[in-house]
mmCIF file of C-alpha atoms (C1' of nucleotides) in Angstrom:
data_model
loop_
_atom_site.group_PDB
_atom_site.id
_atom_site.type_symbol
_atom_site.label_atom_id
_atom_site.label_comp_id
_atom_site.label_asym_id
_atom_site.label_seq_id
_atom_site.Cartn_x
_atom_site.Cartn_y
_atom_site.Cartn_z
ATOM 1 C CA UNK A 4 -1.886 -31.838 -18.513
ATOM 2 C CA UNK A 5 -1.552 -34.656 -15.964
ATOM 3 C CA UNK A 6 -3.450 -33.887 -12.790
ATOM 4 C CA UNK A 7 -0.975 -35.842 -10.720
ATOM 5 C CA UNK A 8 1.776 -33.182 -10.559
ATOM 6 C CA UNK A 9 1.965 -29.501 -9.819
ATOM 7 C CA UNK A 10 1.909 -27.639 -13.108
ATOM 8 C CA UNK A 11 4.833 -25.569 -14.274
ATOM 9 C CA UNK A 12 2.649 -22.522 -13.982
ATOM 10 C CA UNK A 13 1.919 -23.219 -10.328
ATOM 11 C CA UNK A 14 5.526 -24.035 -9.622
ATOM 12 C CA UNK A 15 6.521 -20.656 -11.053
ATOM 13 C CA UNK A 16 4.012 -18.859 -8.844
ATOM 14 C CA UNK A 17 5.241 -20.862 -5.845
ATOM 15 C CA UNK A 18 8.808 -19.882 -6.612
ATOM 16 C CA UNK A 19 7.881 -16.217 -6.977
ATOM 17 C CA UNK A 20 6.144 -16.227 -3.608
ATOM 18 C CA UNK A 21 8.969 -18.075 -1.914
ATOM 19 C CA UNK A 22 11.532 -15.562 -3.120
ATOM 20 C CA UNK A 23 9.378 -12.614 -2.098
ATOM 21 C CA UNK A 24 8.907 -14.052 1.375
ATOM 22 C CA UNK A 25 12.410 -15.270 2.071
ATOM 23 C CA UNK A 26 14.470 -12.567 0.400
ATOM 24 C CA UNK A 27 12.241 -9.601 -0.388
ATOM 25 C CA UNK A 28 11.025 -8.081 -3.595
ATOM 26 C CA UNK A 29 14.443 -6.964 -4.740
ATOM 27 C CA UNK A 30 15.573 -10.546 -4.920
ATOM 28 C CA UNK A 31 12.478 -11.789 -6.721
ATOM 29 C CA UNK A 32 13.820 -11.238 -10.211
ATOM 30 C CA UNK A 33 12.594 -13.145 -13.240
ATOM 31 C CA UNK A 34 15.897 -14.988 -13.461
ATOM 32 C CA UNK A 35 15.696 -15.962 -9.810
ATOM 33 C CA UNK A 36 12.089 -17.102 -10.114
ATOM 34 C CA UNK A 37 12.875 -19.245 -13.140
ATOM 35 C CA UNK A 38 15.876 -20.791 -11.406
ATOM 36 C CA UNK A 39 13.903 -21.467 -8.217
ATOM 37 C CA UNK A 40 11.207 -23.241 -10.232
ATOM 38 C CA UNK A 41 13.755 -25.151 -12.322
ATOM 39 C CA UNK A 42 12.436 -23.581 -15.494
ATOM 40 C CA UNK A 43 14.323 -21.533 -18.043
ATOM 41 C CA UNK A 44 13.707 -17.830 -18.231
ATOM 42 C CA UNK A 45 12.155 -18.327 -21.632
ATOM 43 C CA UNK A 46 9.808 -20.876 -20.109
ATOM 44 C CA UNK A 47 8.756 -18.436 -17.423
ATOM 45 C CA UNK A 48 8.037 -15.770 -20.028
ATOM 46 C CA UNK A 49 5.964 -18.234 -21.991
ATOM 47 C CA UNK A 50 3.540 -18.520 -19.079
ATOM 48 C CA UNK A 51 3.799 -14.936 -17.859
ATOM 49 C CA UNK A 52 4.752 -12.507 -20.649
ATOM 50 C CA UNK A 53 5.805 -9.831 -18.148
ATOM 51 C CA UNK A 54 6.563 -9.458 -14.481
ATOM 52 C CA UNK A 55 3.325 -7.552 -14.142
ATOM 53 C CA UNK A 56 1.316 -10.541 -15.301
ATOM 54 C CA UNK A 57 3.214 -12.742 -12.880
ATOM 55 C CA UNK A 58 2.058 -10.454 -10.085
ATOM 56 C CA UNK A 59 -1.504 -10.461 -11.363
ATOM 57 C CA UNK A 60 -1.619 -14.238 -11.475
ATOM 58 C CA UNK A 61 -0.208 -14.489 -7.970
ATOM 59 C CA UNK A 62 -2.831 -12.106 -6.608
ATOM 60 C CA UNK A 63 -5.591 -13.952 -8.428
ATOM 61 C CA UNK A 64 -4.537 -17.216 -6.827
ATOM 62 C CA UNK A 65 -4.396 -15.445 -3.450
ATOM 63 C CA UNK A 66 -7.964 -14.187 -3.836
ATOM 64 C CA UNK A 67 -9.190 -17.698 -4.510
ATOM 65 C CA UNK A 68 -7.431 -19.027 -1.434
ATOM 66 C CA UNK A 69 -8.763 -16.117 0.612
ATOM 67 C CA UNK A 70 -12.373 -16.759 -0.317
ATOM 68 C CA UNK A 71 -11.992 -20.413 0.627
ATOM 69 C CA UNK A 72 -10.398 -19.436 3.940
ATOM 70 C CA UNK A 73 -13.244 -17.095 4.900
ATOM 71 C CA UNK A 74 -15.680 -19.928 4.285
ATOM 72 C CA UNK A 75 -13.698 -22.314 6.479
ATOM 73 C CA UNK A 76 -13.537 -19.599 9.139
ATOM 74 C CA UNK A 77 -17.297 -19.071 9.170
ATOM 75 C CA UNK A 78 -17.856 -22.803 9.590
ATOM 76 C CA UNK A 79 -15.012 -23.530 12.007
ATOM 77 C CA UNK A 80 -15.759 -25.982 14.798
ATOM 78 C CA UNK A 81 -14.385 -23.834 17.643
ATOM 79 C CA UNK A 82 -15.810 -20.651 16.193
ATOM 80 C CA UNK A 83 -14.481 -17.983 13.848
ATOM 81 C CA UNK A 84 -12.481 -16.121 16.498
ATOM 82 C CA UNK A 85 -10.373 -19.104 17.496
ATOM 83 C CA UNK A 86 -9.904 -20.026 13.853
ATOM 84 C CA UNK A 87 -8.931 -16.491 12.942
ATOM 85 C CA UNK A 88 -6.348 -16.130 15.704
ATOM 86 C CA UNK A 89 -4.807 -19.526 15.030
ATOM 87 C CA UNK A 90 -4.451 -18.843 11.331
ATOM 88 C CA UNK A 91 -3.063 -15.366 11.958
ATOM 89 C CA UNK A 92 0.194 -16.871 13.117
ATOM 90 C CA UNK A 93 2.235 -18.211 10.276
ATOM 91 C CA UNK A 94 1.920 -21.964 9.829
ATOM 92 C CA UNK A 95 4.046 -22.137 6.731
ATOM 93 C CA UNK A 96 0.959 -22.964 4.680
ATOM 94 C CA UNK A 97 0.605 -22.063 1.031
ATOM 95 C CA UNK A 98 -1.941 -19.456 2.006
ATOM 96 C CA UNK A 99 0.404 -17.821 4.514
ATOM 97 C CA UNK A 100 3.134 -17.685 1.947
ATOM 98 C CA UNK A 101 0.846 -16.137 -0.660
ATOM 99 C CA UNK A 102 -0.380 -13.585 1.846
ATOM 100 C CA UNK A 103 3.085 -12.531 2.916
ATOM 101 C CA UNK A 104 4.221 -12.356 -0.684
ATOM 102 C CA UNK A 105 1.340 -10.012 -1.490
ATOM 103 C CA UNK A 106 2.218 -7.846 1.503
ATOM 104 C CA UNK A 107 5.769 -7.513 0.205
ATOM 105 C CA UNK A 108 4.492 -6.304 -3.116
ATOM 106 C CA UNK A 109 1.961 -3.987 -1.514
ATOM 107 C CA UNK A 110 4.833 -2.290 0.250
ATOM 108 C CA UNK A 111 6.332 -1.383 -3.078
ATOM 109 C CA UNK A 112 3.208 0.736 -3.510
ATOM 110 C CA UNK A 113 1.445 -1.629 -5.833
ATOM 111 C CA UNK A 114 -2.240 -0.740 -5.723
ATOM 112 C CA UNK A 115 -3.385 -4.114 -7.046
ATOM 113 C CA UNK A 116 -1.714 -5.924 -4.158
ATOM 114 C CA UNK A 117 -3.080 -3.399 -1.684
ATOM 115 C CA UNK A 118 -6.588 -3.904 -3.007
ATOM 116 C CA UNK A 119 -6.294 -7.685 -2.838
ATOM 117 C CA UNK A 120 -5.164 -7.541 0.797
ATOM 118 C CA UNK A 121 -7.944 -5.114 1.658
ATOM 119 C CA UNK A 122 -10.538 -7.442 0.169
ATOM 120 C CA UNK A 123 -9.194 -10.381 2.158
ATOM 121 C CA UNK A 124 -9.338 -8.348 5.348
ATOM 122 C CA UNK A 125 -12.884 -7.245 4.608
ATOM 123 C CA UNK A 126 -13.906 -10.865 4.183
ATOM 124 C CA UNK A 127 -12.518 -11.864 7.563
ATOM 125 C CA UNK A 128 -13.982 -8.836 9.275
ATOM 126 C CA UNK A 129 -17.445 -9.588 7.919
ATOM 127 C CA UNK A 130 -17.307 -13.046 9.478
ATOM 128 C CA UNK A 131 -16.018 -11.724 12.824
ATOM 129 C CA UNK A 132 -18.636 -9.009 12.999
ATOM 130 C CA UNK A 133 -21.466 -11.302 12.018
ATOM 131 C CA UNK A 134 -20.431 -13.828 14.641
ATOM 132 C CA UNK A 135 -19.751 -11.379 17.480
ATOM 133 C CA UNK A 136 -22.466 -8.822 16.768
ATOM 134 C CA UNK A 137 -20.082 -6.198 18.141
ATOM 135 C CA UNK A 138 -18.116 -3.931 15.866
ATOM 136 C CA UNK A 139 -15.653 -2.672 18.479
ATOM 137 C CA UNK A 140 -14.761 -6.182 19.529
ATOM 138 C CA UNK A 141 -14.562 -7.415 15.957
ATOM 139 C CA UNK A 142 -12.204 -4.578 14.999
ATOM 140 C CA UNK A 143 -10.039 -5.138 18.051
ATOM 141 C CA UNK A 144 -9.729 -8.858 17.395
ATOM 142 C CA UNK A 145 -8.885 -8.154 13.809
ATOM 143 C CA UNK A 146 -6.131 -5.799 14.982
ATOM 144 C CA UNK A 147 -4.759 -8.506 17.263
ATOM 145 C CA UNK A 148 -4.706 -10.861 14.296
ATOM 146 C CA UNK A 149 -2.907 -8.234 12.235
ATOM 147 C CA UNK A 150 -0.414 -7.827 15.048
ATOM 148 C CA UNK A 151 0.214 -11.572 15.250
ATOM 149 C CA UNK A 152 0.684 -11.695 11.509
ATOM 150 C CA UNK A 153 2.970 -8.657 11.441
ATOM 151 C CA UNK A 154 5.180 -10.015 14.196
ATOM 152 C CA UNK A 155 5.502 -13.303 12.386
ATOM 153 C CA UNK A 156 6.434 -11.785 9.069
ATOM 154 C CA UNK A 157 8.993 -9.439 10.579
ATOM 155 C CA UNK A 158 10.617 -12.418 12.223
ATOM 156 C CA UNK A 159 10.065 -11.316 15.808
ATOM 157 C CA UNK A 160 7.086 -13.297 16.944
ATOM 158 C CA UNK A 161 6.655 -13.953 20.637
ATOM 159 C CA UNK A 162 5.958 -17.645 21.098
ATOM 160 C CA UNK A 163 3.568 -17.120 23.970
ATOM 161 C CA UNK A 164 1.622 -14.340 22.250
ATOM 162 C CA UNK A 165 -1.363 -16.483 21.314
ATOM 163 C CA UNK A 166 -1.661 -17.860 24.842
ATOM 164 C CA UNK A 167 -1.730 -14.339 26.288
ATOM 165 C CA UNK A 168 -4.323 -13.198 23.793
ATOM 166 C CA UNK A 169 -6.551 -16.147 24.646
ATOM 167 C CA UNK A 170 -6.321 -15.292 28.334
ATOM 168 C CA UNK A 171 -7.387 -11.705 27.720
ATOM 169 C CA UNK A 172 -10.225 -12.684 25.385
ATOM 170 C CA UNK A 173 -11.566 -15.061 28.026
ATOM 171 C CA UNK A 174 -11.869 -12.093 30.385
ATOM 172 C CA UNK A 175 -14.058 -10.528 27.712
ATOM 173 C CA UNK A 176 -16.161 -13.709 27.453
ATOM 174 C CA UNK A 177 -15.250 -14.108 23.819
ATOM 175 C CA UNK A 178 -13.495 -17.425 24.098
ATOM 176 C CA UNK B 9 26.622 22.426 12.376
ATOM 177 C CA UNK B 10 24.098 25.277 12.572
ATOM 178 C CA UNK B 11 21.123 24.343 14.703
ATOM 179 C CA UNK B 12 18.790 26.569 12.708
ATOM 180 C CA UNK B 13 18.543 24.421 9.592
ATOM 181 C CA UNK B 14 18.402 20.747 8.877
ATOM 182 C CA UNK B 15 21.879 19.605 7.917
ATOM 183 C CA UNK B 16 22.583 18.102 4.528
ATOM 184 C CA UNK B 17 23.303 14.831 6.269
ATOM 185 C CA UNK B 18 19.897 14.828 7.929
ATOM 186 C CA UNK B 19 18.195 15.867 4.707
ATOM 187 C CA UNK B 20 19.797 12.905 2.975
ATOM 188 C CA UNK B 21 18.568 10.531 5.661
ATOM 189 C CA UNK B 22 15.114 12.145 5.452
ATOM 190 C CA UNK B 23 15.087 11.652 1.695
ATOM 191 C CA UNK B 24 16.159 8.028 2.020
ATOM 192 C CA UNK B 25 13.372 7.347 4.490
ATOM 193 C CA UNK B 26 10.801 9.173 2.407
ATOM 194 C CA UNK B 27 11.631 7.134 -0.669
ATOM 195 C CA UNK B 28 11.549 3.879 1.274
ATOM 196 C CA UNK B 29 8.158 4.732 2.745
ATOM 197 C CA UNK B 30 6.462 6.168 -0.311
ATOM 198 C CA UNK B 31 7.861 3.928 -3.024
ATOM 199 C CA UNK B 32 9.572 0.946 -1.421
ATOM 200 C CA UNK B 33 13.146 -0.172 -1.218
ATOM 201 C CA UNK B 34 13.511 -0.769 -4.934
ATOM 202 C CA UNK B 35 12.952 2.887 -5.622
ATOM 203 C CA UNK B 36 15.335 4.115 -2.935
ATOM 204 C CA UNK B 37 18.410 4.219 -5.170
ATOM 205 C CA UNK B 38 21.377 6.438 -4.462
ATOM 206 C CA UNK B 39 20.528 8.632 -7.436
ATOM 207 C CA UNK B 40 16.932 8.988 -6.255
ATOM 208 C CA UNK B 41 17.982 9.796 -2.683
ATOM 209 C CA UNK B 42 20.376 12.494 -3.848
ATOM 210 C CA UNK B 43 17.739 14.018 -6.131
ATOM 211 C CA UNK B 44 15.085 13.950 -3.382
ATOM 212 C CA UNK B 45 17.438 15.753 -1.004
ATOM 213 C CA UNK B 46 18.537 18.252 -3.686
ATOM 214 C CA UNK B 47 22.109 17.126 -3.333
ATOM 215 C CA UNK B 48 24.430 15.817 -6.000
ATOM 216 C CA UNK B 49 25.267 12.153 -6.018
ATOM 217 C CA UNK B 50 28.848 13.075 -5.190
ATOM 218 C CA UNK B 51 27.542 15.033 -2.209
ATOM 219 C CA UNK B 52 25.623 12.044 -0.953
ATOM 220 C CA UNK B 53 28.684 9.824 -1.272
ATOM 221 C CA UNK B 54 30.714 12.396 0.591
ATOM 222 C CA UNK B 55 28.525 11.850 3.662
ATOM 223 C CA UNK B 56 27.803 8.156 3.171
ATOM 224 C CA UNK B 57 30.496 6.331 1.232
ATOM 225 C CA UNK B 58 28.195 3.412 0.523
ATOM 226 C CA UNK B 59 24.549 2.490 0.660
ATOM 227 C CA UNK B 60 25.316 0.275 3.600
ATOM 228 C CA UNK B 61 26.535 3.194 5.642
ATOM 229 C CA UNK B 62 23.433 5.132 4.684
ATOM 230 C CA UNK B 63 21.349 2.313 6.146
ATOM 231 C CA UNK B 64 23.481 2.182 9.291
ATOM 232 C CA UNK B 65 23.124 5.905 9.864
ATOM 233 C CA UNK B 66 19.373 5.731 9.372
ATOM 234 C CA UNK B 67 19.047 2.911 11.909
ATOM 235 C CA UNK B 68 21.271 4.751 14.376
ATOM 236 C CA UNK B 69 19.043 7.822 14.148
ATOM 237 C CA UNK B 70 15.999 5.572 14.599
ATOM 238 C CA UNK B 71 17.423 4.063 17.776
ATOM 239 C CA UNK B 72 17.961 7.506 19.251
ATOM 240 C CA UNK B 73 14.398 8.513 18.449
ATOM 241 C CA UNK B 74 13.136 5.224 19.860
ATOM 242 C CA UNK B 75 14.875 5.653 23.198
ATOM 243 C CA UNK B 76 13.437 9.151 23.509
ATOM 244 C CA UNK B 77 9.971 7.852 22.632
ATOM 245 C CA UNK B 78 10.044 5.147 25.306
ATOM 246 C CA UNK B 79 10.916 7.819 27.869
ATOM 247 C CA UNK B 80 8.044 10.035 26.771
ATOM 248 C CA UNK B 81 5.765 7.000 26.898
ATOM 249 C CA UNK B 82 6.730 6.132 30.476
ATOM 250 C CA UNK B 83 6.067 9.712 31.580
ATOM 251 C CA UNK B 84 2.947 10.366 29.482
ATOM 252 C CA UNK B 85 0.190 12.342 31.164
ATOM 253 C CA UNK B 86 -2.645 9.958 30.230
ATOM 254 C CA UNK B 87 -0.562 6.897 30.874
ATOM 255 C CA UNK B 88 1.662 4.697 28.713
ATOM 256 C CA UNK B 89 -1.172 2.682 27.183
ATOM 257 C CA UNK B 90 -2.982 5.686 25.743
ATOM 258 C CA UNK B 91 0.308 7.126 24.551
ATOM 259 C CA UNK B 92 1.333 3.839 22.983
ATOM 260 C CA UNK B 93 -1.920 3.353 21.097
ATOM 261 C CA UNK B 94 -2.018 6.923 19.855
ATOM 262 C CA UNK B 95 1.528 6.775 18.572
ATOM 263 C CA UNK B 96 0.942 3.387 16.970
ATOM 264 C CA UNK B 97 -1.174 5.015 14.306
ATOM 265 C CA UNK B 98 0.861 6.917 11.807
ATOM 266 C CA UNK B 99 0.900 10.659 12.485
ATOM 267 C CA UNK B 100 3.285 11.483 9.712
ATOM 268 C CA UNK B 101 5.924 12.263 12.323
ATOM 269 C CA UNK B 102 9.638 11.886 11.676
ATOM 270 C CA UNK B 103 9.652 8.942 14.030
ATOM 271 C CA UNK B 104 6.859 7.176 12.184
ATOM 272 C CA UNK B 105 8.634 7.670 8.907
ATOM 273 C CA UNK B 106 11.909 6.326 10.293
ATOM 274 C CA UNK B 107 10.129 3.329 11.751
ATOM 275 C CA UNK B 108 8.360 2.452 8.532
ATOM 276 C CA UNK B 109 11.537 2.917 6.551
ATOM 277 C CA UNK B 110 13.331 0.479 8.830
ATOM 278 C CA UNK B 111 10.504 -2.028 8.438
ATOM 279 C CA UNK B 112 10.878 -1.822 4.669
ATOM 280 C CA UNK B 113 14.539 -2.653 4.940
ATOM 281 C CA UNK B 114 13.923 -5.379 7.480
ATOM 282 C CA UNK B 115 11.672 -7.056 4.955
ATOM 283 C CA UNK B 116 14.558 -7.315 2.542
ATOM 284 C CA UNK B 117 16.053 -9.620 5.159
ATOM 285 C CA UNK B 118 18.465 -7.093 6.632
ATOM 286 C CA UNK B 119 19.397 -8.345 10.076
ATOM 287 C CA UNK B 120 20.547 -4.930 11.302
ATOM 288 C CA UNK B 121 17.130 -3.438 10.625
ATOM 289 C CA UNK B 122 15.403 -6.413 12.189
ATOM 290 C CA UNK B 123 17.495 -6.075 15.328
ATOM 291 C CA UNK B 124 16.797 -2.357 15.585
ATOM 292 C CA UNK B 125 13.046 -2.920 15.326
ATOM 293 C CA UNK B 126 13.189 -5.723 17.891
ATOM 294 C CA UNK B 127 15.000 -3.464 20.346
ATOM 295 C CA UNK B 128 12.418 -0.724 19.907
ATOM 296 C CA UNK B 129 9.600 -3.193 20.548
ATOM 297 C CA UNK B 130 11.332 -4.520 23.650
ATOM 298 C CA UNK B 131 11.577 -0.991 24.998
ATOM 299 C CA UNK B 132 7.872 -0.355 24.577
ATOM 300 C CA UNK B 133 6.922 -3.710 26.037
ATOM 301 C CA UNK B 134 9.010 -3.095 29.139
ATOM 302 C CA UNK B 135 7.112 0.130 29.797
ATOM 303 C CA UNK B 136 3.710 -1.518 29.188
ATOM 304 C CA UNK B 137 4.484 -4.454 31.432
ATOM 305 C CA UNK B 138 5.895 -2.301 34.211
ATOM 306 C CA UNK B 139 2.840 -0.062 34.131
ATOM 307 C CA UNK B 140 0.199 -2.790 33.856
ATOM 308 C CA UNK B 141 1.797 -5.472 35.993
ATOM 309 C CA UNK B 142 0.122 -8.030 33.712
ATOM 310 C CA UNK B 143 2.051 -9.815 31.011
ATOM 311 C CA UNK B 144 -0.938 -11.166 29.088
ATOM 312 C CA UNK B 145 -2.523 -7.741 28.905
ATOM 313 C CA UNK B 146 0.744 -6.059 28.005
ATOM 314 C CA UNK B 147 1.363 -8.521 25.178
ATOM 315 C CA UNK B 148 -2.164 -8.158 23.880
ATOM 316 C CA UNK B 149 -1.971 -4.362 23.874
ATOM 317 C CA UNK B 150 1.350 -4.528 22.121
ATOM 318 C CA UNK B 151 -0.236 -6.766 19.476
ATOM 319 C CA UNK B 152 -3.028 -4.248 19.010
ATOM 320 C CA UNK B 153 -0.422 -1.530 18.551
ATOM 321 C CA UNK B 154 1.376 -3.704 16.031
ATOM 322 C CA UNK B 155 -1.910 -4.231 14.219
ATOM 323 C CA UNK B 156 -2.623 -0.499 14.107
ATOM 324 C CA UNK B 157 0.856 0.138 12.801
ATOM 325 C CA UNK B 158 0.660 -2.642 10.227
ATOM 326 C CA UNK B 159 -2.671 -1.433 8.891
ATOM 327 C CA UNK B 160 -1.326 2.085 8.548
ATOM 328 C CA UNK B 161 1.788 1.078 6.706
ATOM 329 C CA UNK B 162 -0.073 -1.182 4.313
ATOM 330 C CA UNK B 163 -2.308 1.746 3.512
ATOM 331 C CA UNK B 164 -5.548 0.191 4.731
ATOM 332 C CA UNK B 165 -6.110 1.696 8.120
ATOM 333 C CA UNK B 166 -9.637 1.829 9.460
ATOM 334 C CA UNK B 167 -10.266 5.361 10.699
ATOM 335 C CA UNK B 168 -12.392 4.263 13.621
ATOM 336 C CA UNK B 169 -10.007 1.528 14.738
ATOM 337 C CA UNK B 170 -8.549 3.477 17.660
ATOM 338 C CA UNK B 171 -12.002 4.375 18.972
ATOM 339 C CA UNK B 172 -13.064 0.732 18.945
ATOM 340 C CA UNK B 173 -9.899 -0.353 20.713
ATOM 341 C CA UNK B 174 -10.442 2.249 23.413
ATOM 342 C CA UNK B 175 -13.989 0.970 23.957
ATOM 343 C CA UNK B 176 -12.786 -2.590 24.410
ATOM 344 C CA UNK B 177 -9.911 -1.607 26.700
ATOM 345 C CA UNK B 178 -12.357 0.307 28.915
ATOM 346 C CA UNK B 179 -14.291 -2.935 29.395
ATOM 347 C CA UNK B 180 -11.029 -4.378 30.701
ATOM 348 C CA UNK B 181 -10.556 -1.382 33.040
ATOM 349 C CA UNK B 182 -7.305 -0.478 31.331
ATOM 350 C CA UNK B 183 -8.335 2.960 30.107
ATOM 351 C "C1'" DT C 9 -1.801 -44.117 -43.850
ATOM 352 C "C1'" DG C 10 1.274 -40.711 -43.756
ATOM 353 C "C1'" DA C 11 3.088 -36.135 -45.092
ATOM 354 C "C1'" DA C 12 2.120 -31.433 -43.958
ATOM 355 C "C1'" DC C 13 0.846 -28.521 -40.679
ATOM 356 C "C1'" DT C 14 -0.669 -26.319 -36.014
ATOM 357 C "C1'" DG C 15 -0.385 -25.219 -31.189
ATOM 358 C "C1'" DT C 16 1.784 -25.722 -26.830
ATOM 359 C "C1'" DA C 17 5.591 -25.775 -23.979
ATOM 360 C "C1'" DC C 18 9.511 -24.768 -23.415
ATOM 361 C "C1'" DC C 19 15.264 -23.285 -23.950
ATOM 362 C "C1'" DG C 20 19.350 -20.082 -24.557
ATOM 363 C "C1'" DT C 21 21.010 -15.719 -26.001
ATOM 364 C "C1'" DC C 22 21.067 -10.932 -26.478
ATOM 365 C "C1'" DT C 23 20.202 -5.937 -25.614
ATOM 366 C "C1'" DG C 24 19.272 -1.636 -23.480
ATOM 367 C "C1'" DG C 25 18.848 0.552 -19.343
ATOM 368 C "C1'" DA C 26 19.413 1.156 -14.378
ATOM 369 C "C1'" DC C 27 22.149 0.794 -10.337
ATOM 370 C "C1'" DG C 28 26.120 0.959 -6.982
ATOM 371 C "C1'" DG C 29 30.281 2.733 -6.772
ATOM 372 C "C1'" DT C 30 34.767 5.236 -8.294
ATOM 373 C "C1'" DA C 31 37.226 9.106 -9.833
ATOM 374 C "C1'" DT C 32 38.365 13.649 -10.466
ATOM 375 C "C1'" DA C 33 38.271 18.514 -11.377
ATOM 376 C "C1'" DG C 34 36.072 22.548 -10.022
ATOM 377 C "C1'" DT C 35 33.156 25.820 -6.686
ATOM 378 C "C1'" DT C 36 31.590 28.090 -2.482
ATOM 379 C "C1'" DG C 37 31.431 30.100 1.911
ATOM 380 C "C1'" DA C 38 33.049 30.527 6.718
ATOM 381 C "C1'" DT D 24 42.730 27.594 3.714
ATOM 382 C "C1'" DC D 25 39.734 23.876 4.219
ATOM 383 C "C1'" DA D 26 35.469 21.393 4.708
ATOM 384 C "C1'" DA D 27 31.530 20.822 2.192
ATOM 385 C "C1'" DC D 28 29.993 20.351 -1.483
ATOM 386 C "C1'" DT D 29 28.724 20.318 -7.330
ATOM 387 C "C1'" DA D 30 29.184 18.297 -11.859
ATOM 388 C "C1'" DT D 31 30.348 14.910 -14.927
ATOM 389 C "C1'" DA D 32 32.248 10.890 -16.784
ATOM 390 C "C1'" DC D 33 32.855 6.271 -16.335
ATOM 391 C "C1'" DC D 34 32.899 0.977 -15.005
ATOM 392 C "C1'" DG D 35 31.077 -3.651 -13.985
ATOM 393 C "C1'" DT D 36 26.983 -5.928 -12.828
ATOM 394 C "C1'" DC D 37 22.333 -7.023 -12.835
ATOM 395 C "C1'" DC D 38 17.774 -7.043 -14.620
ATOM 396 C "C1'" DA D 39 13.360 -7.000 -17.586
ATOM 397 C "C1'" DG D 40 12.068 -8.240 -21.644
ATOM 398 C "C1'" DA D 41 12.551 -9.499 -26.674
ATOM 399 C "C1'" DC D 42 13.742 -12.911 -29.869
ATOM 400 C "C1'" DG D 43 14.783 -16.952 -32.401
ATOM 401 C "C1'" DG D 44 15.003 -21.208 -31.938
ATOM 402 C "C1'" DT D 45 13.616 -26.659 -30.467
ATOM 403 C "C1'" DA D 46 10.695 -30.625 -29.260
ATOM 404 C "C1'" DC D 47 6.684 -32.891 -29.710
ATOM 405 C "C1'" DA D 48 1.754 -34.121 -29.434
ATOM 406 C "C1'" DG D 49 -2.274 -33.591 -32.146
ATOM 407 C "C1'" DT D 50 -4.952 -32.585 -36.337
ATOM 408 C "C1'" DT D 51 -6.009 -32.350 -41.172
ATOM 409 C "C1'" DC D 52 -6.578 -33.971 -45.581
ATOM 410 C "C1'" DA D 53 -5.212 -36.114 -50.010
#
DNA sequence: TGAACTGTACCGTCTGGACGGTATAGTTGA
DNA sequence: TCAACTATACCGTCCAGACGGTACAGTTCA
């Protein structure tokens, strides 16, 4: 196991996420995932004996990334709110991709994915609420973040959205 | 076309939407749609010769509902903002179902569905902006609506979210 | 030391079922 | 009579998953 390269296992999870994000869950077949990762189907099934376990592994990796993100948010230089809003718009990061992939699966009524997303959201909200000391404001900012994220993932993001949000939050003395 | 009952055509579109919303696009097969609507598969294909035309008809019906909704919003008794926020949370209405169904399809990278959703959003934004005379505020409120909608459709809506948003918007003298 | 063996990491093929769509013959009610 | 269906059979394709290999790096032990 050389530490220098991305492992086959990770490459398979990357490929699964990429297909979910760029083409939807219908297109994320085992064959397609294997091809995207340049691995044979047999190789994929060696690492993940079923599609279900592929999903589980993806969500597990997402949870790890989410916990790390909440920590970075709490310690962010310009404060948690600015960090949260900036990271709510899609940067093309691994974390964004994992998040969007999980949302795709959640929409197929997968309770595991729904639970993972809920836990991530709870983590962010805890930081916002702790920092602001104001539940109404924390909830509202979280909704704005959700809106930014939703617009991005549905491909209809308004470029100036973040600028407008900042202007309004300044009126509320939050930024 | 008797006005007293829902036509078979409408029942088929209803069934298609219901399956998309409750089980995701993978589950919305032609067989499943026909069964949900209590129509034979042949009957379904009589009305919609292909799945593509079923999608087109659904989006067309959505656009009609959307235009009517924007009109109601502009003329709402308590103002467009209150109307917009209230209708951003899922009421289980036909319109909500159609909207969510279209979002499901849009996420499978269907450009028709994406365009339909974009047009709906543009309609709402025009009303918000006209009423508020403030682009930053209009964009922010639209983002909050998007957030409310997103949370509902991913099954993790916070019950008190609307109340909190109202409190914050009052501080901004919007409500 | 080196033959026998073990475990890990794959590859390529096959099967059974589901899905979209076609076809066609028959039924029902205005 | 004719539009609006029902019912059933079928076809080609795609997909999840099972299966039987292969390659090869270590380990064991006589």
